[in-house]
PDB file of C-alpha atoms in Angstrom:
ATOM      1  CA  UNK A   1      35.745 -49.282 -20.837  1.00  0.00           C
ATOM      2  CA  UNK A   2      38.062 -52.094 -21.686  1.00  0.00           C
ATOM      3  CA  UNK A   3      41.281 -52.723 -19.872  1.00  0.00           C
ATOM      4  CA  UNK A   4      44.634 -52.110 -21.488  1.00  0.00           C
ATOM      5  CA  UNK A   5      47.639 -54.355 -21.683  1.00  0.00           C
ATOM      6  CA  UNK A   6      48.800 -53.805 -18.131  1.00  0.00           C
ATOM      7  CA  UNK A   7      52.456 -53.291 -17.309  1.00  0.00           C
ATOM      8  CA  UNK A   8      52.954 -54.294 -13.659  1.00  0.00           C
ATOM      9  CA  UNK A   9      56.556 -53.233 -13.133  1.00  0.00           C
ATOM     10  CA  UNK A  10      59.019 -56.113 -12.947  1.00  0.00           C
ATOM     11  CA  UNK A  11      56.300 -58.742 -13.413  1.00  0.00           C
ATOM     12  CA  UNK A  12      54.625 -57.651 -16.649  1.00  0.00           C
ATOM     13  CA  UNK A  13      52.490 -60.804 -16.962  1.00  0.00           C
ATOM     14  CA  UNK A  14      51.105 -60.682 -13.415  1.00  0.00           C
ATOM     15  CA  UNK A  15      47.302 -60.662 -13.424  1.00  0.00           C
ATOM     16  CA  UNK A  16      47.139 -60.288 -17.213  1.00  0.00           C
ATOM     17  CA  UNK A  17      45.282 -63.570 -17.715  1.00  0.00           C
ATOM     18  CA  UNK A  18      42.713 -62.724 -15.040  1.00  0.00           C
ATOM     19  CA  UNK A  19      42.393 -59.165 -16.319  1.00  0.00           C
ATOM     20  CA  UNK A  20      41.829 -60.376 -19.884  1.00  0.00           C
ATOM     21  CA  UNK A  21      39.328 -63.005 -18.736  1.00  0.00           C
ATOM     22  CA  UNK A  22      37.295 -60.394 -16.845  1.00  0.00           C
ATOM     23  CA  UNK A  23      36.975 -58.219 -19.922  1.00  0.00           C
ATOM     24  CA  UNK A  24      36.356 -61.206 -22.204  1.00  0.00           C
ATOM     25  CA  UNK A  25      33.359 -62.111 -20.067  1.00  0.00           C
ATOM     26  CA  UNK A  26      32.191 -58.500 -19.804  1.00  0.00           C
ATOM     27  CA  UNK A  27      32.091 -57.804 -23.551  1.00  0.00           C
ATOM     28  CA  UNK A  28      30.622 -61.209 -24.406  1.00  0.00           C
ATOM     29  CA  UNK A  29      27.729 -60.624 -21.992  1.00  0.00           C
ATOM     30  CA  UNK A  30      27.123 -57.151 -23.376  1.00  0.00           C
ATOM     31  CA  UNK A  31      27.156 -58.168 -27.028  1.00  0.00           C
ATOM     32  CA  UNK A  32      24.876 -61.135 -26.292  1.00  0.00           C
ATOM     33  CA  UNK A  33      22.428 -58.635 -24.766  1.00  0.00           C
ATOM     34  CA  UNK A  34      22.427 -56.467 -27.907  1.00  0.00           C
ATOM     35  CA  UNK A  35      25.245 -54.013 -27.296  1.00  0.00           C
ATOM     36  CA  UNK A  36      26.874 -52.708 -30.505  1.00  0.00           C
ATOM     37  CA  UNK A  37      30.291 -51.066 -29.833  1.00  0.00           C
ATOM     38  CA  UNK A  38      29.907 -48.399 -32.498  1.00  0.00           C
ATOM     39  CA  UNK A  39      28.900 -44.873 -31.489  1.00  0.00           C
ATOM     40  CA  UNK A  40      27.095 -44.406 -34.820  1.00  0.00           C
ATOM     41  CA  UNK A  41      25.235 -47.738 -34.969  1.00  0.00           C
ATOM     42  CA  UNK A  42      24.395 -48.667 -31.402  1.00  0.00           C
ATOM     43  CA  UNK A  43      20.804 -49.188 -30.274  1.00  0.00           C
ATOM     44  CA  UNK A  44      19.084 -48.911 -26.880  1.00  0.00           C
ATOM     45  CA  UNK A  45      20.143 -51.796 -24.647  1.00  0.00           C
ATOM     46  CA  UNK A  46      18.273 -52.599 -21.444  1.00  0.00           C
ATOM     47  CA  UNK A  47      21.124 -54.800 -20.232  1.00  0.00           C
ATOM     48  CA  UNK A  48      22.551 -51.599 -18.745  1.00  0.00           C
ATOM     49  CA  UNK A  49      20.461 -50.424 -15.788  1.00  0.00           C
ATOM     50  CA  UNK A  50      22.385 -47.246 -14.912  1.00  0.00           C
ATOM     51  CA  UNK A  51      25.259 -46.890 -17.384  1.00  0.00           C
ATOM     52  CA  UNK A  52      25.380 -44.381 -20.233  1.00  0.00           C
ATOM     53  CA  UNK A  53      25.573 -47.386 -22.612  1.00  0.00           C
ATOM     54  CA  UNK A  54      21.852 -47.957 -22.029  1.00  0.00           C
ATOM     55  CA  UNK A  55      20.920 -45.494 -24.781  1.00  0.00           C
ATOM     56  CA  UNK A  56      22.806 -44.056 -27.783  1.00  0.00           C
ATOM     57  CA  UNK A  57      21.873 -40.544 -26.706  1.00  0.00           C
ATOM     58  CA  UNK A  58      23.501 -41.045 -23.299  1.00  0.00           C
ATOM     59  CA  UNK A  59      26.580 -42.592 -24.901  1.00  0.00           C
ATOM     60  CA  UNK A  60      26.889 -39.588 -27.186  1.00  0.00           C
ATOM     61  CA  UNK A  61      26.600 -37.168 -24.249  1.00  0.00           C
ATOM     62  CA  UNK A  62      29.465 -38.873 -22.408  1.00  0.00           C
ATOM     63  CA  UNK A  63      31.701 -40.933 -24.724  1.00  0.00           C
ATOM     64  CA  UNK A  64      30.828 -39.015 -27.895  1.00  0.00           C
ATOM     65  CA  UNK A  65      31.650 -35.728 -26.184  1.00  0.00           C
ATOM     66  CA  UNK A  66      34.989 -37.165 -25.065  1.00  0.00           C
ATOM     67  CA  UNK A  67      35.836 -38.451 -28.551  1.00  0.00           C
ATOM     68  CA  UNK A  68      35.059 -34.968 -29.875  1.00  0.00           C
ATOM     69  CA  UNK A  69      37.626 -33.600 -27.394  1.00  0.00           C
ATOM     70  CA  UNK A  70      40.203 -36.092 -28.729  1.00  0.00           C
ATOM     71  CA  UNK A  71      39.525 -35.094 -32.307  1.00  0.00           C
ATOM     72  CA  UNK A  72      39.735 -31.387 -31.516  1.00  0.00           C
ATOM     73  CA  UNK A  73      43.034 -31.799 -29.676  1.00  0.00           C
ATOM     74  CA  UNK A  74      44.463 -33.916 -32.492  1.00  0.00           C
ATOM     75  CA  UNK A  75      43.396 -31.289 -35.014  1.00  0.00           C
ATOM     76  CA  UNK A  76      44.755 -28.368 -32.999  1.00  0.00           C
ATOM     77  CA  UNK A  77      48.060 -29.927 -31.955  1.00  0.00           C
ATOM     78  CA  UNK A  78      48.936 -32.625 -34.467  1.00  0.00           C
ATOM     79  CA  UNK A  79      47.170 -32.228 -37.797  1.00  0.00           C
ATOM     80  CA  UNK A  80      45.501 -34.765 -40.100  1.00  0.00           C
ATOM     81  CA  UNK A  81      46.431 -38.370 -40.761  1.00  0.00           C
ATOM     82  CA  UNK A  82      48.215 -39.090 -37.498  1.00  0.00           C
ATOM     83  CA  UNK A  83      49.595 -42.543 -36.665  1.00  0.00           C
ATOM     84  CA  UNK A  84      47.884 -43.363 -33.365  1.00  0.00           C
ATOM     85  CA  UNK A  85      48.388 -46.240 -30.929  1.00  0.00           C
ATOM     86  CA  UNK A  86      45.174 -46.750 -28.927  1.00  0.00           C
ATOM     87  CA  UNK A  87      46.260 -48.634 -25.795  1.00  0.00           C
ATOM     88  CA  UNK A  88      43.482 -50.666 -24.200  1.00  0.00           C
ATOM     89  CA  UNK A  89      41.119 -50.118 -27.122  1.00  0.00           C
ATOM     90  CA  UNK A  90      38.518 -52.614 -25.879  1.00  0.00           C
ATOM     91  CA  UNK A  91      35.845 -53.289 -28.503  1.00  0.00           C
ATOM     92  CA  UNK A  92      37.168 -50.427 -30.605  1.00  0.00           C
ATOM     93  CA  UNK A  93      34.565 -47.672 -30.551  1.00  0.00           C
ATOM     94  CA  UNK A  94      37.183 -44.938 -30.009  1.00  0.00           C
ATOM     95  CA  UNK A  95      39.674 -46.402 -32.494  1.00  0.00           C
ATOM     96  CA  UNK A  96      36.915 -46.607 -35.087  1.00  0.00           C
ATOM     97  CA  UNK A  97      35.968 -42.941 -34.747  1.00  0.00           C
ATOM     98  CA  UNK A  98      39.605 -41.860 -34.980  1.00  0.00           C
ATOM     99  CA  UNK A  99      40.031 -43.866 -38.189  1.00  0.00           C
ATOM    100  CA  UNK A 100      36.791 -42.445 -39.583  1.00  0.00           C
ATOM    101  CA  UNK A 101      38.332 -39.014 -39.028  1.00  0.00           C
ATOM    102  CA  UNK A 102      41.250 -39.969 -41.290  1.00  0.00           C
ATOM    103  CA  UNK A 103      43.830 -41.134 -38.754  1.00  0.00           C
ATOM    104  CA  UNK A 104      45.869 -44.338 -39.009  1.00  0.00           C
ATOM    105  CA  UNK A 105      45.115 -46.288 -35.877  1.00  0.00           C
ATOM    106  CA  UNK A 106      46.534 -49.383 -34.219  1.00  0.00           C
ATOM    107  CA  UNK A 107      44.287 -50.596 -31.403  1.00  0.00           C
ATOM    108  CA  UNK A 108      45.734 -52.996 -28.843  1.00  0.00           C
ATOM    109  CA  UNK A 109      44.145 -54.902 -25.984  1.00  0.00           C
ATOM    110  CA  UNK A 110      44.864 -58.024 -23.951  1.00  0.00           C
ATOM    111  CA  UNK A 111      41.239 -59.197 -24.253  1.00  0.00           C
ATOM    112  CA  UNK A 112      40.872 -61.572 -27.201  1.00  0.00           C
ATOM    113  CA  UNK A 113      37.082 -61.286 -27.121  1.00  0.00           C
ATOM    114  CA  UNK A 114      37.235 -57.499 -27.274  1.00  0.00           C
ATOM    115  CA  UNK A 115      39.576 -57.572 -30.259  1.00  0.00           C
ATOM    116  CA  UNK A 116      37.446 -60.176 -32.049  1.00  0.00           C
ATOM    117  CA  UNK A 117      34.366 -57.986 -31.610  1.00  0.00           C
ATOM    118  CA  UNK A 118      36.279 -54.856 -32.617  1.00  0.00           C
ATOM    119  CA  UNK A 119      37.319 -56.565 -35.853  1.00  0.00           C
ATOM    120  CA  UNK A 120      33.753 -57.686 -36.531  1.00  0.00           C
ATOM    121  CA  UNK A 121      32.465 -54.160 -35.934  1.00  0.00           C
ATOM    122  CA  UNK A 122      35.114 -52.741 -38.259  1.00  0.00           C
ATOM    123  CA  UNK A 123      34.125 -55.204 -40.981  1.00  0.00           C
ATOM    124  CA  UNK A 124      30.545 -53.921 -40.746  1.00  0.00           C
ATOM    125  CA  UNK A 125      31.515 -50.229 -40.923  1.00  0.00           C
ATOM    126  CA  UNK A 126      29.482 -48.500 -43.654  1.00  0.00           C
ATOM    127  CA  UNK A 127      31.364 -45.168 -43.470  1.00  0.00           C
ATOM    128  CA  UNK A 128      34.369 -45.339 -45.800  1.00  0.00           C
ATOM    129  CA  UNK A 129      34.815 -41.813 -47.150  1.00  0.00           C
ATOM    130  CA  UNK A 130      37.874 -40.173 -45.608  1.00  0.00           C
ATOM    131  CA  UNK A 131      38.681 -43.322 -43.636  1.00  0.00           C
ATOM    132  CA  UNK A 132      42.331 -43.611 -42.606  1.00  0.00           C
ATOM    133  CA  UNK A 133      43.309 -47.119 -41.546  1.00  0.00           C
ATOM    134  CA  UNK A 134      42.652 -49.359 -38.569  1.00  0.00           C
ATOM    135  CA  UNK A 135      44.346 -52.502 -37.318  1.00  0.00           C
ATOM    136  CA  UNK A 136      43.686 -54.406 -34.093  1.00  0.00           C
ATOM    137  CA  UNK A 137      46.187 -56.530 -32.193  1.00  0.00           C
ATOM    138  CA  UNK A 138      45.913 -58.753 -29.130  1.00  0.00           C
ATOM    139  CA  UNK A 139      48.959 -57.748 -27.111  1.00  0.00           C
ATOM    140  CA  UNK A 140      49.943 -56.165 -23.783  1.00  0.00           C
ATOM    141  CA  UNK A 141      51.540 -52.746 -23.807  1.00  0.00           C
ATOM    142  CA  UNK A 142      54.926 -53.944 -22.559  1.00  0.00           C
ATOM    143  CA  UNK A 143      55.303 -56.199 -25.638  1.00  0.00           C
ATOM    144  CA  UNK A 144      54.608 -53.457 -28.184  1.00  0.00           C
ATOM    145  CA  UNK A 145      57.410 -52.123 -30.362  1.00  0.00           C
ATOM    146  CA  UNK A 146      57.219 -49.445 -33.039  1.00  0.00           C
ATOM    147  CA  UNK A 147      56.816 -45.718 -33.515  1.00  0.00           C
ATOM    148  CA  UNK A 148      53.650 -43.601 -33.553  1.00  0.00           C
ATOM    149  CA  UNK A 149      52.848 -39.897 -33.724  1.00  0.00           C
ATOM    150  CA  UNK A 150      50.404 -40.208 -30.819  1.00  0.00           C
ATOM    151  CA  UNK A 151      49.892 -42.745 -28.046  1.00  0.00           C
ATOM    152  CA  UNK A 152      46.353 -42.675 -26.639  1.00  0.00           C
ATOM    153  CA  UNK A 153      45.212 -44.072 -23.296  1.00  0.00           C
ATOM    154  CA  UNK A 154      41.428 -43.813 -23.264  1.00  0.00           C
ATOM    155  CA  UNK A 155      40.478 -44.701 -19.663  1.00  0.00           C
ATOM    156  CA  UNK A 156      43.042 -47.508 -19.647  1.00  0.00           C
ATOM    157  CA  UNK A 157      46.005 -46.130 -17.680  1.00  0.00           C
ATOM    158  CA  UNK A 158      44.175 -46.589 -14.381  1.00  0.00           C
ATOM    159  CA  UNK A 159      44.318 -50.346 -15.023  1.00  0.00           C
ATOM    160  CA  UNK A 160      48.138 -50.261 -14.960  1.00  0.00           C
ATOM    161  CA  UNK A 161      49.564 -51.509 -11.632  1.00  0.00           C
ATOM    162  CA  UNK A 162      52.847 -49.759 -12.462  1.00  0.00           C
ATOM    163  CA  UNK A 163      51.623 -46.633 -14.186  1.00  0.00           C
ATOM    164  CA  UNK A 164      55.079 -45.035 -14.223  1.00  0.00           C
ATOM    165  CA  UNK A 165      56.474 -48.012 -16.143  1.00  0.00           C
ATOM    166  CA  UNK A 166      53.528 -47.907 -18.545  1.00  0.00           C
ATOM    167  CA  UNK A 167      54.071 -44.220 -19.310  1.00  0.00           C
ATOM    168  CA  UNK A 168      57.825 -44.773 -19.607  1.00  0.00           C
ATOM    169  CA  UNK A 169      57.246 -47.481 -22.219  1.00  0.00           C
ATOM    170  CA  UNK A 170      54.716 -45.282 -24.025  1.00  0.00           C
ATOM    171  CA  UNK A 171      57.455 -42.635 -24.176  1.00  0.00           C
ATOM    172  CA  UNK A 172      59.610 -45.054 -26.210  1.00  0.00           C
ATOM    173  CA  UNK A 173      56.748 -45.634 -28.660  1.00  0.00           C
ATOM    174  CA  UNK A 174      56.191 -41.961 -29.464  1.00  0.00           C
ATOM    175  CA  UNK A 175      58.337 -40.369 -32.170  1.00  0.00           C
ATOM    176  CA  UNK A 176      60.575 -37.452 -31.148  1.00  0.00           C
ATOM    177  CA  UNK A 177      58.339 -34.425 -30.471  1.00  0.00           C
ATOM    178  CA  UNK A 178      55.323 -36.754 -30.648  1.00  0.00           C
ATOM    179  CA  UNK A 179      52.327 -36.772 -28.346  1.00  0.00           C
ATOM    180  CA  UNK A 180      50.547 -38.618 -25.566  1.00  0.00           C
ATOM    181  CA  UNK A 181      46.804 -38.099 -25.135  1.00  0.00           C
ATOM    182  CA  UNK A 182      44.683 -39.502 -22.349  1.00  0.00           C
ATOM    183  CA  UNK A 183      41.311 -39.333 -20.631  1.00  0.00           C
ATOM    184  CA  UNK A 184      41.472 -40.930 -17.186  1.00  0.00           C
ATOM    185  CA  UNK A 185      39.614 -41.083 -13.856  1.00  0.00           C
ATOM    186  CA  UNK A 186      40.543 -38.862 -10.928  1.00  0.00           C
ATOM    187  CA  UNK A 187      38.183 -40.298  -8.322  1.00  0.00           C
ATOM    188  CA  UNK A 188      40.626 -39.196  -5.626  1.00  0.00           C
ATOM    189  CA  UNK A 189      39.257 -35.674  -6.162  1.00  0.00           C
ATOM    190  CA  UNK A 190      35.591 -36.649  -5.639  1.00  0.00           C
ATOM    191  CA  UNK A 191      34.289 -35.618  -2.198  1.00  0.00           C
ATOM    192  CA  UNK A 192      31.156 -36.240  -0.136  1.00  0.00           C
ATOM    193  CA  UNK A 193      30.069 -32.736  -1.099  1.00  0.00           C
ATOM    194  CA  UNK A 194      30.192 -33.816  -4.745  1.00  0.00           C
ATOM    195  CA  UNK A 195      28.332 -37.011  -3.876  1.00  0.00           C
ATOM    196  CA  UNK A 196      25.607 -34.964  -2.182  1.00  0.00           C
ATOM    197  CA  UNK A 197      24.829 -33.331  -5.536  1.00  0.00           C
ATOM    198  CA  UNK A 198      24.404 -36.771  -7.103  1.00  0.00           C
ATOM    199  CA  UNK A 199      22.191 -37.891  -4.215  1.00  0.00           C
ATOM    200  CA  UNK A 200      20.001 -34.811  -4.632  1.00  0.00           C
ATOM    201  CA  UNK A 201      19.583 -35.295  -8.394  1.00  0.00           C
ATOM    202  CA  UNK A 202      18.744 -38.985  -7.986  1.00  0.00           C
ATOM    203  CA  UNK A 203      16.311 -38.236  -5.150  1.00  0.00           C
ATOM    204  CA  UNK A 204      14.438 -35.646  -7.225  1.00  0.00           C
ATOM    205  CA  UNK A 205      14.292 -38.098 -10.135  1.00  0.00           C
ATOM    206  CA  UNK A 206      12.961 -40.828  -7.834  1.00  0.00           C
ATOM    207  CA  UNK A 207      10.338 -38.561  -6.234  1.00  0.00           C
ATOM    208  CA  UNK A 208       9.006 -37.668  -9.689  1.00  0.00           C
ATOM    209  CA  UNK A 209       9.007 -41.268 -10.937  1.00  0.00           C
ATOM    210  CA  UNK A 210      12.037 -40.912 -13.197  1.00  0.00           C
ATOM    211  CA  UNK A 211      14.673 -43.033 -11.398  1.00  0.00           C
ATOM    212  CA  UNK A 212      15.098 -46.742 -11.994  1.00  0.00           C
ATOM    213  CA  UNK A 213      15.247 -47.595  -8.281  1.00  0.00           C
ATOM    214  CA  UNK A 214      12.715 -45.553  -6.265  1.00  0.00           C
ATOM    215  CA  UNK A 215      13.690 -47.547  -3.168  1.00  0.00           C
ATOM    216  CA  UNK A 216      16.844 -45.433  -3.070  1.00  0.00           C
ATOM    217  CA  UNK A 217      14.891 -42.752  -1.235  1.00  0.00           C
ATOM    218  CA  UNK A 218      12.575 -44.928   0.870  1.00  0.00           C
ATOM    219  CA  UNK A 219      14.775 -44.726   3.971  1.00  0.00           C
ATOM    220  CA  UNK A 220      15.841 -41.094   3.679  1.00  0.00           C
ATOM    221  CA  UNK A 221      13.834 -39.972   6.693  1.00  0.00           C
ATOM    222  CA  UNK A 222      16.355 -37.985   8.752  1.00  0.00           C
ATOM    223  CA  UNK A 223      19.825 -36.465   8.670  1.00  0.00           C
ATOM    224  CA  UNK A 224      21.563 -39.709   9.650  1.00  0.00           C
ATOM    225  CA  UNK A 225      19.956 -41.740   6.873  1.00  0.00           C
ATOM    226  CA  UNK A 226      20.663 -39.031   4.306  1.00  0.00           C
ATOM    227  CA  UNK A 227      24.295 -38.765   5.419  1.00  0.00           C
ATOM    228  CA  UNK A 228      24.668 -42.543   5.110  1.00  0.00           C
ATOM    229  CA  UNK A 229      23.144 -42.427   1.625  1.00  0.00           C
ATOM    230  CA  UNK A 230      25.575 -39.725   0.528  1.00  0.00           C
ATOM    231  CA  UNK A 231      28.499 -41.803   1.822  1.00  0.00           C
ATOM    232  CA  UNK A 232      27.200 -44.767  -0.188  1.00  0.00           C
ATOM    233  CA  UNK A 233      27.059 -42.618  -3.327  1.00  0.00           C
ATOM    234  CA  UNK A 234      30.581 -41.367  -2.665  1.00  0.00           C
ATOM    235  CA  UNK A 235      31.834 -44.926  -2.324  1.00  0.00           C
ATOM    236  CA  UNK A 236      30.053 -45.978  -5.531  1.00  0.00           C
ATOM    237  CA  UNK A 237      31.832 -43.279  -7.536  1.00  0.00           C
ATOM    238  CA  UNK A 238      35.256 -43.499  -5.910  1.00  0.00           C
ATOM    239  CA  UNK A 239      35.440 -47.289  -6.266  1.00  0.00           C
ATOM    240  CA  UNK A 240      33.371 -47.486  -9.492  1.00  0.00           C
ATOM    241  CA  UNK A 241      31.095 -50.223  -8.251  1.00  0.00           C
ATOM    242  CA  UNK A 242      27.707 -50.875  -6.705  1.00  0.00           C
ATOM    243  CA  UNK A 243      27.284 -52.962  -3.525  1.00  0.00           C
ATOM    244  CA  UNK A 244      26.417 -55.881  -5.824  1.00  0.00           C
ATOM    245  CA  UNK A 245      29.847 -55.542  -7.506  1.00  0.00           C
ATOM    246  CA  UNK A 246      32.344 -56.131  -4.668  1.00  0.00           C
ATOM    247  CA  UNK A 247      35.174 -57.099  -7.011  1.00  0.00           C
ATOM    248  CA  UNK A 248      34.860 -54.213  -9.456  1.00  0.00           C
ATOM    249  CA  UNK A 249      35.410 -54.468 -13.204  1.00  0.00           C
ATOM    250  CA  UNK A 250      38.610 -56.501 -13.115  1.00  0.00           C
ATOM    251  CA  UNK A 251      41.604 -57.418 -10.917  1.00  0.00           C
ATOM    252  CA  UNK A 252      43.538 -54.299 -11.965  1.00  0.00           C
ATOM    253  CA  UNK A 253      40.639 -51.863 -11.916  1.00  0.00           C
ATOM    254  CA  UNK A 254      41.685 -48.548 -10.323  1.00  0.00           C
ATOM    255  CA  UNK A 255      45.260 -49.760  -9.862  1.00  0.00           C
ATOM    256  CA  UNK A 256      46.400 -46.141 -10.230  1.00  0.00           C
ATOM    257  CA  UNK A 257      44.626 -42.989  -9.083  1.00  0.00           C
ATOM    258  CA  UNK A 258      44.495 -39.645 -10.829  1.00  0.00           C
ATOM    259  CA  UNK A 259      47.380 -38.123  -8.877  1.00  0.00           C
ATOM    260  CA  UNK A 260      49.713 -41.039  -9.685  1.00  0.00           C
ATOM    261  CA  UNK A 261      48.718 -40.964 -13.342  1.00  0.00           C
ATOM    262  CA  UNK A 262      49.339 -37.227 -13.642  1.00  0.00           C
ATOM    263  CA  UNK A 263      52.717 -37.479 -11.932  1.00  0.00           C
ATOM    264  CA  UNK A 264      53.807 -40.186 -14.366  1.00  0.00           C
ATOM    265  CA  UNK A 265      52.559 -38.235 -17.374  1.00  0.00           C
ATOM    266  CA  UNK A 266      54.190 -34.958 -16.370  1.00  0.00           C
ATOM    267  CA  UNK A 267      57.464 -36.747 -15.711  1.00  0.00           C
ATOM    268  CA  UNK A 268      57.803 -37.875 -19.348  1.00  0.00           C
ATOM    269  CA  UNK A 269      55.690 -35.440 -21.383  1.00  0.00           C
ATOM    270  CA  UNK A 270      55.547 -31.656 -21.538  1.00  0.00           C
ATOM    271  CA  UNK A 271      51.954 -30.753 -20.724  1.00  0.00           C
ATOM    272  CA  UNK A 272      50.154 -28.666 -23.336  1.00  0.00           C
ATOM    273  CA  UNK A 273      46.544 -29.350 -22.383  1.00  0.00           C
ATOM    274  CA  UNK A 274      44.880 -30.327 -19.130  1.00  0.00           C
ATOM    275  CA  UNK A 275      41.191 -29.897 -18.415  1.00  0.00           C
ATOM    276  CA  UNK A 276      38.382 -31.652 -16.533  1.00  0.00           C
ATOM    277  CA  UNK A 277      35.759 -34.032 -17.815  1.00  0.00           C
ATOM    278  CA  UNK A 278      32.388 -34.712 -16.230  1.00  0.00           C
ATOM    279  CA  UNK A 279      31.683 -35.364 -12.574  1.00  0.00           C
ATOM    280  CA  UNK A 280      28.812 -37.852 -12.364  1.00  0.00           C
ATOM    281  CA  UNK A 281      26.652 -38.352 -15.480  1.00  0.00           C
ATOM    282  CA  UNK A 282      28.300 -41.641 -16.410  1.00  0.00           C
ATOM    283  CA  UNK A 283      26.660 -43.405 -13.433  1.00  0.00           C
ATOM    284  CA  UNK A 284      23.410 -41.473 -13.601  1.00  0.00           C
ATOM    285  CA  UNK A 285      22.043 -40.989 -17.119  1.00  0.00           C
ATOM    286  CA  UNK A 286      21.261 -44.663 -17.660  1.00  0.00           C
ATOM    287  CA  UNK A 287      19.165 -44.746 -14.510  1.00  0.00           C
ATOM    288  CA  UNK A 288      16.649 -42.171 -15.765  1.00  0.00           C
ATOM    289  CA  UNK A 289      13.236 -43.635 -16.604  1.00  0.00           C
ATOM    290  CA  UNK A 290      10.136 -42.287 -18.332  1.00  0.00           C
ATOM    291  CA  UNK A 291       8.900 -41.656 -21.851  1.00  0.00           C
ATOM    292  CA  UNK A 292      11.661 -41.196 -24.422  1.00  0.00           C
ATOM    293  CA  UNK A 293      11.202 -37.454 -24.915  1.00  0.00           C
ATOM    294  CA  UNK A 294      11.198 -36.701 -21.184  1.00  0.00           C
ATOM    295  CA  UNK A 295      14.200 -38.933 -20.559  1.00  0.00           C
ATOM    296  CA  UNK A 296      16.152 -37.145 -23.268  1.00  0.00           C
ATOM    297  CA  UNK A 297      15.286 -33.688 -21.904  1.00  0.00           C
ATOM    298  CA  UNK A 298      16.281 -34.734 -18.391  1.00  0.00           C
ATOM    299  CA  UNK A 299      19.542 -36.249 -19.643  1.00  0.00           C
ATOM    300  CA  UNK A 300      20.423 -33.103 -21.584  1.00  0.00           C
ATOM    301  CA  UNK A 301      19.645 -30.833 -18.638  1.00  0.00           C
ATOM    302  CA  UNK A 302      21.594 -32.934 -16.104  1.00  0.00           C
ATOM    303  CA  UNK A 303      24.559 -33.183 -18.463  1.00  0.00           C
ATOM    304  CA  UNK A 304      24.610 -29.414 -18.934  1.00  0.00           C
ATOM    305  CA  UNK A 305      24.382 -28.891 -15.182  1.00  0.00           C
ATOM    306  CA  UNK A 306      27.229 -31.357 -14.573  1.00  0.00           C
ATOM    307  CA  UNK A 307      29.499 -29.719 -17.138  1.00  0.00           C
ATOM    308  CA  UNK A 308      28.891 -26.153 -15.970  1.00  0.00           C
ATOM    309  CA  UNK A 309      29.099 -27.144 -12.288  1.00  0.00           C
ATOM    310  CA  UNK A 310      32.598 -28.510 -12.896  1.00  0.00           C
ATOM    311  CA  UNK A 311      33.578 -25.528 -15.011  1.00  0.00           C
ATOM    312  CA  UNK A 312      32.215 -22.729 -12.833  1.00  0.00           C
ATOM    313  CA  UNK A 313      30.657 -23.835  -9.535  1.00  0.00           C
ATOM    314  CA  UNK A 314      33.197 -25.978  -7.718  1.00  0.00           C
ATOM    315  CA  UNK A 315      31.932 -29.480  -8.499  1.00  0.00           C
ATOM    316  CA  UNK A 316      34.927 -31.801  -8.722  1.00  0.00           C
ATOM    317  CA  UNK A 317      35.379 -33.846 -11.893  1.00  0.00           C
ATOM    318  CA  UNK A 318      35.770 -37.611 -11.933  1.00  0.00           C
ATOM    319  CA  UNK A 319      37.866 -37.605 -15.130  1.00  0.00           C
ATOM    320  CA  UNK A 320      40.496 -35.416 -16.736  1.00  0.00           C
ATOM    321  CA  UNK A 321      42.053 -34.915 -20.165  1.00  0.00           C
ATOM    322  CA  UNK A 322      45.804 -34.573 -20.615  1.00  0.00           C
ATOM    323  CA  UNK A 323      47.864 -33.977 -23.721  1.00  0.00           C
ATOM    324  CA  UNK A 324      51.614 -33.633 -23.719  1.00  0.00           C
ATOM    325  CA  UNK A 325      54.577 -33.580 -26.076  1.00  0.00           C
ATOM    326  CA  UNK A 326      57.357 -36.116 -25.637  1.00  0.00           C
ATOM    327  CA  UNK A 327      60.124 -34.770 -23.424  1.00  0.00           C
ATOM    328  CA  UNK A 328      63.559 -35.967 -24.595  1.00  0.00           C
TER     329      UNK A 328
END
C-alpha cells in the first residue's frame, strides 16, 4: 500500500522527501516486474514471493474484499455519486474502483511515481459505463484544501507520525455531517497465539510441498525451536517486515498503531461502523505453491478459515474498518 501525505505535527515536511522516495522506488520496481495496479486487469506477477499481489485471485480475496466493504458502506451510509478524497491513494487501484462505481474521486499522494502510474492506469481504463470522475494530485495531506462528502484513508493513516493532526485536518475537509472511512492496521492486537496459527498453516503447507520456503520447517525439531519460530512470525506481522527488510516499507511505516488511530478517529468523528478485517492472509496467500487449481483451492480455504476465525473463534485481526460521521 502506498504512503499518504504525512502530517508530522509541527513539522509537516519532516521525512516527506524520504517517504516519497521510498514509495517511488517501490512502485517503479513493481511495475518494471509486470505489476498492473488495477484490480480488474492485473496479471500474475512472480516479483512478489509472499504477498497477495502475486496473483489476481489473492488480490481479490484481500484487497477486492476490502474495496467491496468500502462500496457497501458508502452505499448504506452515503448514497451514490459521493465526492471522495482518497488520502495516500498510491497507484490508484482503490480510487479507480470507487470511480467505476460512480463516485467522484480525488486521489492524493506524495509519491510522484505512484501518481504518474495511477494516471497511466486511468488512461487505459476500458470500463466507462457509470464512471463518476477521477483526478490525481501530488500533494501531502496538510496542504490540501477543499470540501468532500467522504475522506478515505485506505491503509495510509498508519504512515502519519502525528495521526491526531492528520485526522484533525481531515475533519476540516469533510462537509458538515460528512464522513470519514478507513481501513487500517491494528498489529498491536496480534499476539503470539495468533502467530502460532500462522506458523501451523505455513508448516502444513511446507510439509505437503505447497509453501515457497520449505526451509521454514527444517529446524522445527523441539519445543524451543517451534517457540522461536512462532516469535519470528509474530515479529514479521507486528512490524510488517521479513528479516531481510530491516528498514520496513518507508521511514514513516507504522508511525501510528491501531489504538492511536482509533483514539484520533473517535475524537473527531461519531462512530457508525467498526468491524475487523483479516488476521494473516495478506502475508501468506502469495507464499502458496503448486498447480494453479490446487493453489486457488488452498487460498480460498485459508481465507475462509481466517475470516471465520476472527469472527467467531478468537483470532485477532490485523486490520480494522471504521466509518464515522463528522462531529461538529
